[in-house]
Amino acid sequence: LLFYPQWETAVSAQKQEQLIEAFEQLSNVSEQIETATSEDPPAPQIQEPLAMLEGARGVIRIPKIDLKMMIFEGADKHALSKGVGLIEPDKEFGVNNVGLAGHRGITHGKQFNRLDELAPNDEIEIKTKTATYQFVVVKAFIVDRAQVEVLEDQKKPLITLVTCTPVGAKDPKDRLIVQAEWKQTTSSQP
């Protein structure tokens, strides 16, 4: 029992590595599916990554806190069990204020456990199938969970990272918010 948290962390990290690798190879998988005929369905090694990536929208990377995780559509239990959740899937990176939710807990869902370490000027990267977006942290603050106006669009494109606080509290009423402004976009297309 003493080593369970370390084991769980290692299993979670391995799962994220597999998801990110599958996402990064998604264009190769898509090409193979497009060239397959109806009599020749995609091979199991192609079908498995596609199933794992259902609802995948990108990868978030925050170097300061050594975070690299998949982003999935929605902020429900299913999405958050696989990675970080995109609160409003119709919003666009580099255009809107995009909300991303992640768990923060002592033993389960360690996505945003270290979010409180971020400070102004720290960098956040979002990589999608088509582009890489760079953001710079501008502020971190705590709000009541009912204060959803932090997700409203602003004059500048933002990402708003949302997680429960304090760590380990049962059904916490507060949310830690980290907002970062869009800095630049680099196309992933050749």
XYZ file of C-alpha atoms in Angstrom:
190
model
C 0.000 0.000 0.000
C 2.873 2.384 0.671
C 4.081 2.174 -2.916
C 0.649 2.458 -4.559
C 0.924 6.217 -5.311
C 4.289 5.736 -7.047
C 2.967 2.749 -9.012
C -0.157 4.677 -10.031
C 1.950 7.642 -11.157
C 4.170 5.381 -13.276
C 1.168 3.659 -14.902
C -0.478 7.016 -15.623
C 2.731 8.427 -17.152
C 3.127 5.358 -19.369
C -0.492 5.662 -20.546
C 0.036 9.351 -21.421
C 3.202 8.535 -23.370
C 1.275 5.947 -25.402
C -1.577 8.388 -26.087
C 0.776 11.200 -27.130
C 2.776 8.875 -29.391
C -0.450 7.666 -31.025
C -1.649 11.264 -31.487
C 1.633 12.327 -33.064
C 1.403 9.406 -35.497
C -2.261 10.085 -36.286
C -1.528 11.588 -39.704
C 0.219 8.349 -40.753
C -2.743 6.328 -39.479
C -5.213 8.573 -41.336
C -3.287 8.118 -44.603
C -3.328 4.323 -44.185
C -7.089 4.337 -43.608
C -7.699 6.545 -46.654
C -5.707 4.181 -48.903
C -7.362 1.016 -47.511
C -10.170 -0.452 -49.630
C -13.540 -1.512 -48.250
C -12.518 -5.180 -48.651
C -9.306 -4.468 -46.736
C -10.213 -2.858 -43.351
C -7.513 -1.118 -41.299
C -5.200 -3.455 -39.427
C -5.645 -3.841 -35.638
C -2.445 -1.848 -35.007
C -4.194 1.077 -36.768
C -7.609 0.612 -35.156
C -6.238 0.559 -31.590
C -4.656 4.060 -31.685
C -7.830 5.460 -33.260
C -9.965 4.022 -30.447
C -7.601 5.397 -27.791
C -7.727 8.839 -29.377
C -11.487 9.251 -29.641
C -12.183 12.897 -28.770
C -8.473 13.854 -28.783
C -7.835 17.501 -29.641
C -4.139 17.970 -28.917
C -1.297 17.864 -26.433
C -0.578 20.388 -23.669
C 3.019 20.882 -22.597
C 4.105 23.023 -19.630
C 7.897 22.767 -19.260
C 8.125 24.458 -15.837
C 6.035 21.750 -14.145
C 7.170 18.889 -16.415
C 3.650 18.334 -17.771
C 2.848 16.766 -21.123
C -0.683 15.401 -21.501
C -3.384 14.742 -24.048
C -6.347 17.099 -24.350
C -9.759 15.496 -24.918
C -13.133 17.062 -25.759
C -15.335 17.692 -22.734
C -14.732 18.005 -19.032
C -16.707 14.960 -17.939
C -15.365 11.962 -15.997
C -14.547 10.042 -19.173
C -12.444 12.830 -20.720
C -10.687 13.689 -17.447
C -9.864 10.021 -16.811
C -7.797 10.054 -20.030
C -6.161 13.484 -19.751
C -6.979 17.187 -19.702
C -10.516 18.182 -20.720
C -11.486 20.868 -23.250
C -14.401 22.544 -21.463
C -16.048 24.093 -24.549
C -15.037 22.035 -27.624
C -16.345 24.633 -30.096
C -13.756 27.232 -29.023
C -10.513 27.578 -30.999
C -6.946 27.946 -29.711
C -5.424 31.280 -30.687
C -8.892 32.787 -31.274
C -11.004 32.344 -28.120
C -10.543 31.973 -24.373
C -10.195 28.181 -24.306
C -10.850 26.511 -20.950
C -8.918 23.362 -20.027
C -9.802 21.354 -16.925
C -7.641 18.825 -15.129
C -7.746 16.807 -11.936
C -5.629 17.693 -8.967
C -5.380 15.100 -6.244
C -3.027 13.314 -3.929
C -3.344 9.871 -5.527
C -5.730 10.151 -8.491
C -5.596 12.287 -11.597
C -2.379 14.202 -11.180
C -2.797 16.299 -14.348
C -2.769 19.731 -12.715
C -1.249 18.902 -9.292
C 1.592 21.402 -9.781
C -0.444 24.138 -11.468
C 0.016 26.391 -8.429
C 3.756 26.616 -9.269
C 3.092 28.599 -12.454
C 3.844 32.317 -12.467
C 3.701 35.176 -14.999
C 5.906 34.647 -18.067
C 5.915 30.834 -17.773
C 5.261 29.203 -21.140
C 2.533 26.779 -22.192
C 2.374 24.997 -25.534
C -0.671 23.451 -27.188
C -0.027 21.160 -30.157
C -2.959 20.157 -32.372
C -3.035 18.203 -35.643
C -2.666 21.428 -37.629
C -0.661 23.876 -35.497
C 1.376 24.580 -32.371
C 0.198 27.454 -30.160
C 2.476 29.253 -27.704
C 0.978 30.953 -24.638
C 2.523 32.963 -21.794
C 1.064 32.903 -18.268
C -0.285 36.304 -17.214
C -1.991 35.513 -13.899
C -3.075 32.855 -11.413
C -5.918 33.253 -8.936
C -8.618 31.391 -7.004
C -12.359 31.668 -7.636
C -15.512 30.040 -6.337
C -16.532 27.126 -8.587
C -19.668 29.073 -9.595
C -17.600 31.904 -11.133
C -17.649 30.590 -14.709
C -17.167 34.064 -16.205
C -13.408 33.357 -16.165
C -14.126 31.302 -19.313
C -15.687 34.199 -21.262
C -13.834 35.429 -24.345
C -11.577 38.457 -23.853
C -10.001 40.986 -26.245
C -6.965 38.701 -26.618
C -6.953 34.922 -27.148
C -6.312 33.031 -23.895
C -6.165 29.607 -22.413
C -7.667 29.246 -18.956
C -6.472 26.255 -16.925
C -8.963 25.177 -14.261
C -8.517 22.760 -11.359
C -9.879 22.146 -7.872
C -8.145 23.626 -4.859
C -6.895 22.845 -2.253
C -5.261 19.552 -3.208
C -6.872 16.583 -1.515
C -10.043 18.387 -0.357
C -13.265 16.435 -0.786
C -15.669 18.313 -3.098
C -13.772 21.631 -2.908
C -15.750 24.796 -3.564
C -12.812 26.745 -5.005
C -10.987 26.535 -8.333
C -7.396 27.476 -9.079
C -7.275 29.411 -12.357
C -4.187 30.036 -14.473
C -4.652 32.271 -17.498
C -2.156 32.576 -20.335
C -2.229 34.897 -23.353
C -1.626 33.724 -26.899
C 1.878 34.555 -28.131
C 2.200 32.871 -31.538
C 1.025 30.049 -33.780
C 3.188 27.808 -35.938
C 1.517 25.747 -38.651
C 2.151 21.998 -38.632
C 1.274 21.727 -42.327
C 4.137 21.277 -44.818
